[in-house]
Amino acid sequence: MAGSATVRVLRDRTAGLFLAAVVVSGFGSSAMSLAAGIWVKSLTGSDSLAALALFAVWLPVLFGPALGAVADRWPRKPLLVWSNVVMALLLTTLTAVDSAGRIWILFAVLVLYGTSFVLMDSAESALVAQAVDARLLGDFNGLRMMANEGMKLLAPLTGAALYARFGGASVALLDAVSFALAAGLYALLRVRKQDPATVEDREGGWAAGMRQVWGSPVLRPLVLAGSVTMLCAGLNGATLYAVVDGRLGHSPSYAGVLSVAQGVGSIVIGLLAGPLLRRLPERVFTAAGIAVFAVAVGLRALPYDAVALVACGLIGAGLPCVLIAAMTAVQRETPDAFLGRTAATAGTLMFAPNAVALGLGAGLVALVDMRVLLPMVGAAALLTAALLVTGRRGPLTDAPTGPLPSSTEA
């Protein structure tokens, strides 16, 4: 069944083009995300400014509802094409960054980088909801997660090698090429004409997405569970080097090995998400993923390499469940006229806590022993899973039922 559904998704021309664009742009973006911090550090010698490079990309997530409103008001296919074209051109300006005095150019581009991701994710979510059969949305979102995580296994090594040999400008040009290729793939999409927004839709403004999330008995618990889980994920992520050094006794480079284990777990759940979402109630699937993540976070407190590798693999498998389920529900439950705003609002509610927790966790690592902090974080996530699956404010799932479409329908 999993293979059959995957084939149906891949055979669909629009879904295939979307996934190809994710792979192409994800490769360049993953390479650039690593190189940006290294670039800033090498030019300025400042750890704080290097960390600020990552924050610059995350910053626009806080303005997701407003950016989602833009995605709802513009034709979505042209928005995807031209956002990629503009980013390809902007990235070429980074060839001028050759000293600390010009580092502001890099930060300006990184902020626009993050802005483009929020815009494109909003537009893409809306177009996917139109193009992919509702019963296959879980499969598509799982494959999308798998593609993203797969690129994270390969691209950072490429980016680091390019940076070491040719400097930051070479990585920026690689990313520019990936954006240009993604623009070409999006230009090949065949999508139905977007319905013009009604007066009521226009007057809803950016807050329409928040009203949709909060007013839905299906979306609200999933998004809130995602917010708490991503807060825990941020706290867990902040302990990475403390665990590698203090608990496992390795050099910082060992973090790359743990990241590979986590990526493998995410690839596995990406393949299984669709079939599991058809067999399990949505909240049960999400709660199970959060529970797996919670147990794995607690296991990271143990000073054993084998346990750490297994724990990271389980985190990679459990954490994406809430993100896949929440986005699938948003695409299924939200009217097209404000789907961009709703997707962006859900993204802000889930990912902003992660960014906050990374900063908070950096302070906690210095104050709280890992043997205490990690089990506490795991317990908070486990409580979230229990509350989600036992909640009764709405149906456990509103997922479409019935047989999958035949290959001629997909």
XYZ file of C-alpha atoms in Angstrom:
410
model
C 0.000 0.000 0.000
C 2.805 2.409 0.874
C 4.564 1.737 -2.417
C 1.306 2.013 -4.358
C 0.457 5.383 -2.827
C 4.000 6.662 -3.344
C 3.854 5.675 -7.014
C 0.516 7.454 -7.403
C 1.971 10.644 -5.950
C 5.085 10.482 -8.105
C 3.096 9.744 -11.245
C 1.110 12.911 -10.776
C 2.886 15.530 -12.889
C 2.227 18.445 -10.534
C 3.228 16.544 -7.387
C 6.364 15.280 -9.118
C 7.388 18.783 -10.151
C 6.825 20.064 -6.621
C 9.005 17.322 -5.159
C 11.711 17.909 -7.771
C 11.741 21.609 -6.874
C 12.012 20.715 -3.169
C 15.024 18.500 -3.875
C 16.777 21.083 -6.065
C 16.197 24.126 -3.874
C 16.679 22.105 -0.670
C 20.158 21.072 -1.762
C 21.303 24.657 -2.275
C 19.566 25.935 0.861
C 21.034 23.226 3.106
C 24.512 23.951 1.787
C 24.062 27.683 2.311
C 22.625 27.316 5.829
C 25.888 25.782 7.022
C 28.181 28.025 4.998
C 26.553 31.280 6.169
C 27.576 30.817 9.802
C 31.086 29.689 8.832
C 31.386 32.685 6.504
C 30.397 35.168 9.206
C 32.705 33.548 11.748
C 35.690 33.588 9.398
C 35.228 37.253 8.445
C 34.404 38.653 11.893
C 35.781 36.122 14.371
C 32.534 36.517 16.330
C 30.554 33.494 17.567
C 27.596 35.760 18.348
C 27.418 37.139 14.811
C 27.740 33.614 13.419
C 24.731 32.545 15.493
C 22.890 35.679 14.362
C 23.199 34.474 10.757
C 20.850 31.565 11.534
C 18.500 33.877 13.440
C 18.309 36.192 10.414
C 16.830 33.332 8.386
C 14.367 32.444 11.151
C 13.238 36.029 11.824
C 10.627 36.272 9.014
C 8.801 33.242 10.473
C 7.505 35.625 13.146
C 5.697 37.554 10.404
C 4.214 34.442 8.806
C 0.526 35.493 8.975
C 1.219 38.770 7.157
C 3.397 37.076 4.535
C 0.737 34.391 4.098
C -1.786 37.120 3.307
C 0.483 38.210 0.452
C 0.520 34.634 -0.841
C -3.296 34.587 -0.833
C -3.589 37.834 -2.789
C -1.066 37.061 -5.553
C -1.422 34.337 -8.176
C 0.470 31.501 -6.537
C 2.324 29.985 -9.464
C 3.880 33.323 -10.570
C 4.705 34.030 -6.921
C 6.667 30.768 -6.687
C 8.457 31.374 -9.991
C 9.432 34.983 -9.353
C 10.385 34.447 -5.702
C 12.926 31.886 -6.854
C 14.172 34.151 -9.660
C 14.605 37.105 -7.293
C 16.485 34.986 -4.739
C 18.760 33.616 -7.471
C 19.675 37.189 -8.431
C 20.095 38.379 -4.837
C 22.430 35.524 -3.977
C 24.832 36.607 -6.711
C 25.357 39.881 -4.803
C 27.100 37.862 -2.074
C 30.156 37.610 -4.310
C 30.898 41.138 -3.046
C 31.145 39.975 0.599
C 34.900 39.761 1.068
C 35.447 41.593 4.361
C 33.836 42.234 7.737
C 32.790 45.674 6.541
C 30.501 44.117 3.926
C 28.964 41.482 6.164
C 25.749 43.535 6.297
C 25.068 42.461 2.698
C 25.027 38.833 3.804
C 22.656 39.553 6.704
C 20.297 41.540 4.452
C 20.173 38.690 1.943
C 19.605 36.131 4.736
C 16.568 38.052 6.010
C 15.140 38.140 2.470
C 16.067 34.460 2.198
C 13.864 33.617 5.172
C 11.087 35.862 3.858
C 11.064 34.037 0.534
C 10.786 30.670 2.283
C 7.706 31.756 4.244
C 6.077 33.156 1.098
C 6.877 30.105 -1.005
C 5.811 27.608 1.654
C 2.444 29.383 1.918
C 1.894 29.434 -1.845
C 3.092 25.849 -2.245
C 0.781 24.543 0.495
C -2.192 26.101 -1.259
C -1.258 24.780 -4.703
C -0.589 21.281 -3.368
C -4.007 21.210 -1.707
C -5.545 21.948 -5.133
C -3.442 19.507 -7.111
C -3.081 16.419 -4.895
C -5.965 14.129 -3.964
C -6.923 14.729 -0.314
C -6.347 11.036 0.477
C -2.757 11.359 -0.751
C -1.830 14.612 0.996
C -0.201 12.707 3.863
C 1.891 10.738 1.377
C 2.946 13.912 -0.428
C 3.873 15.752 2.768
C 5.788 12.708 3.979
C 7.723 12.533 0.719
C 8.380 16.264 0.935
C 9.807 15.790 4.427
C 11.904 12.881 3.170
C 13.273 15.007 0.309
C 14.185 17.850 2.672
C 15.915 15.575 5.150
C 17.687 13.668 2.390
C 19.235 16.890 1.160
C 20.388 17.679 4.696
C 22.449 14.497 4.630
C 24.331 15.461 1.472
C 24.280 19.207 0.961
C 26.051 20.459 4.126
C 29.104 18.342 3.284
C 29.104 19.780 -0.229
C 28.741 23.298 1.112
C 31.552 22.842 3.616
C 33.851 21.413 0.950
C 33.066 24.223 -1.484
C 33.609 26.838 1.206
C 36.945 25.338 2.231
C 38.182 25.230 -1.368
C 36.679 28.325 -3.004
C 35.125 30.476 -0.257
C 31.603 31.575 0.608
C 30.845 33.109 -2.770
C 30.994 29.672 -4.407
C 28.313 28.330 -2.063
C 26.142 31.383 -2.733
C 26.431 30.788 -6.484
C 25.530 27.113 -6.031
C 22.429 28.185 -4.110
C 21.593 30.755 -6.810
C 21.691 28.001 -9.433
C 19.390 25.843 -7.295
C 16.864 28.696 -7.036
C 17.019 29.254 -10.791
C 16.389 25.560 -11.472
C 13.499 25.541 -9.001
C 11.981 28.554 -10.789
C 12.096 26.596 -14.040
C 10.378 23.593 -12.437
C 7.625 25.757 -10.949
C 7.119 27.405 -14.349
C 6.220 23.962 -15.756
C 3.352 23.521 -13.306
C -0.159 23.235 -14.699
C -2.547 24.616 -12.114
C -6.121 25.721 -12.320
C -6.829 29.419 -12.234
C -6.942 30.800 -8.702
C -10.376 31.981 -7.658
C -10.413 35.739 -7.059
C -10.732 36.703 -3.412
C -14.161 37.868 -2.299
C -14.669 41.100 -0.352
C -15.094 39.017 2.800
C -11.791 37.227 2.150
C -9.953 40.512 1.553
C -11.370 42.059 4.716
C -10.265 39.044 6.715
C -6.675 40.286 6.451
C -3.734 38.440 7.925
C -5.775 37.426 10.998
C -7.982 35.121 8.912
C -5.375 32.378 9.240
C -5.331 32.652 13.034
C -9.129 32.504 13.165
C -9.097 29.392 10.985
C -6.526 27.632 13.178
C -8.076 28.618 16.485
C -11.670 28.043 15.410
C -11.117 24.542 14.042
C -11.467 21.599 16.476
C -9.200 19.635 14.118
C -6.424 22.186 13.564
C -6.204 23.792 16.995
C -5.028 20.740 18.983
C -2.591 19.650 16.279
C -0.994 23.084 15.923
C -0.815 23.639 19.696
C 0.770 20.209 20.135
C 3.203 21.156 17.380
C 4.066 24.410 19.168
C 4.902 22.666 22.441
C 6.777 19.861 20.681
C 8.903 22.276 18.676
C 9.648 24.200 21.891
C 10.938 20.931 23.343
C 12.842 20.276 20.110
C 14.587 23.636 20.445
C 15.610 22.884 24.019
C 16.833 19.471 22.922
C 18.775 20.981 20.009
C 20.509 23.462 22.294
C 22.044 20.551 24.236
C 23.723 19.004 21.185
C 27.314 19.990 21.873
C 26.960 19.589 25.628
C 25.909 15.979 25.034
C 28.611 15.319 22.422
C 31.369 16.685 24.656
C 30.140 16.294 28.227
C 28.200 13.003 28.011
C 29.812 11.143 25.096
C 33.342 12.538 25.288
C 33.723 13.290 21.565
C 34.902 16.298 19.604
C 32.252 18.692 18.201
C 32.554 17.090 14.755
C 30.760 13.994 16.134
C 27.577 16.072 15.967
C 27.617 15.392 12.229
C 27.330 11.644 12.869
C 24.331 12.198 15.127
C 22.737 14.465 12.509
C 23.032 11.702 9.911
C 21.263 9.276 12.275
C 18.459 11.791 12.770
C 18.173 12.344 9.031
C 17.824 8.607 8.412
C 14.934 8.465 10.896
C 13.183 11.345 9.116
C 13.576 9.653 5.738
C 11.951 6.478 7.087
C 8.947 8.300 8.555
C 8.608 10.295 5.339
C 7.908 7.053 3.474
C 5.553 5.676 6.136
C 3.596 8.820 7.035
C 0.928 8.528 4.341
C -0.025 4.898 5.010
C 0.010 5.482 8.783
C -2.234 8.542 8.479
C -4.765 6.429 6.559
C -4.744 3.711 9.222
C -4.541 5.732 12.433
C -6.632 8.632 13.709
C -4.735 11.858 13.043
C -4.251 12.703 16.700
C -3.091 9.162 17.490
C -0.466 9.293 14.718
C 0.721 12.681 15.967
C 0.733 11.676 19.635
C 2.649 8.486 18.845
C 5.310 10.499 17.022
C 5.603 12.969 19.902
C 5.873 10.077 22.382
C 8.703 8.498 20.375
C 10.455 11.886 20.288
C 9.934 12.317 24.057
C 11.429 8.945 24.981
C 14.374 9.528 22.653
C 15.153 12.914 24.210
C 15.299 11.280 27.646
C 17.612 8.570 26.323
C 20.114 11.199 25.175
C 21.048 11.734 28.835
C 22.748 8.306 28.854
C 26.520 8.348 28.141
C 26.603 5.631 25.469
C 27.333 6.110 21.774
C 24.971 3.357 20.625
C 22.117 4.779 22.698
C 22.817 8.301 21.378
C 22.694 7.095 17.767
C 19.444 5.202 18.306
C 17.954 8.163 20.167
C 18.800 10.549 17.326
C 17.266 8.147 14.812
C 14.091 7.995 16.916
C 13.999 11.791 17.191
C 14.263 11.983 13.411
C 11.346 9.557 13.079
C 9.115 11.000 15.797
C 9.501 14.763 15.480
C 8.283 15.136 11.859
C 4.994 13.363 12.652
C 3.381 16.420 14.215
C 4.571 18.664 11.356
C 3.334 16.310 8.620
C -0.028 15.765 10.324
C -0.607 19.448 11.073
C 0.219 20.622 7.539
C -1.887 17.873 5.972
C -4.819 18.902 8.166
C -4.339 22.582 7.270
C -4.420 21.743 3.551
C -7.502 19.588 3.967
C -9.534 21.765 6.348
C -8.905 25.279 4.996
C -10.793 27.011 2.161
C -8.525 27.966 -0.742
C -9.127 31.718 -0.371
C -7.110 31.937 2.839
C -5.077 28.741 2.787
C -1.823 30.690 2.392
C -2.513 32.708 5.540
C -3.517 29.627 7.502
C -0.453 27.634 6.456
C 1.846 30.539 7.333
C 0.097 31.094 10.677
C 0.408 27.416 11.560
C 4.085 27.577 10.595
C 4.659 30.609 12.817
C 2.882 29.019 15.777
C 4.922 25.835 15.437
C 8.368 27.117 14.455
C 8.660 30.366 16.435
C 8.844 28.435 19.754
C 11.730 26.432 18.312
C 13.729 29.592 17.651
C 12.948 30.959 21.136
C 13.880 27.660 22.781
C 17.264 27.549 21.031
C 18.183 30.794 22.796
C 16.634 29.748 26.107
C 18.315 26.375 25.938
C 21.727 27.951 25.453
C 21.334 29.491 28.905
C 19.875 26.391 30.540
C 22.745 24.219 29.314
C 25.106 26.271 31.489
C 22.863 26.027 34.547
C 21.205 22.582 34.488
C 22.858 19.157 34.312
C 22.033 17.200 31.133
C 20.929 14.254 33.286
C 18.174 16.488 34.632
C 17.374 18.777 31.707
C 16.885 16.148 29.001
C 14.501 13.922 31.015
C 12.508 17.040 31.958
C 12.176 18.048 28.302
C 11.184 14.488 27.397
C 8.561 14.430 30.163
C 7.039 17.692 28.896
C 6.778 16.261 25.383
C 5.282 13.004 26.713
C 2.636 14.980 28.606
C 1.821 16.840 25.370
C 1.284 13.520 23.590
C -0.986 12.244 26.360
C -3.107 15.417 26.382
C -3.438 15.344 22.599
C -4.662 11.765 22.360
C -7.046 12.039 25.334
C -8.557 15.392 24.314
C -12.198 15.295 23.272
C -12.946 18.792 22.013
C -13.213 17.589 18.447
C -13.066 14.432 16.372
C -9.833 12.472 16.436
C -9.674 12.788 12.670
C -11.589 14.216 9.777
C -9.345 12.572 7.202
C -11.041 11.457 3.993
C -11.938 7.793 3.930
C -12.536 5.323 1.163
C -10.273 3.649 -1.359
C -7.350 5.424 -2.920
C -7.892 6.757 -6.435
C -6.824 4.552 -9.299
C -3.649 5.395 -11.157
C -5.710 7.114 -13.836
C -7.158 9.468 -11.215
C -3.869 10.362 -9.521
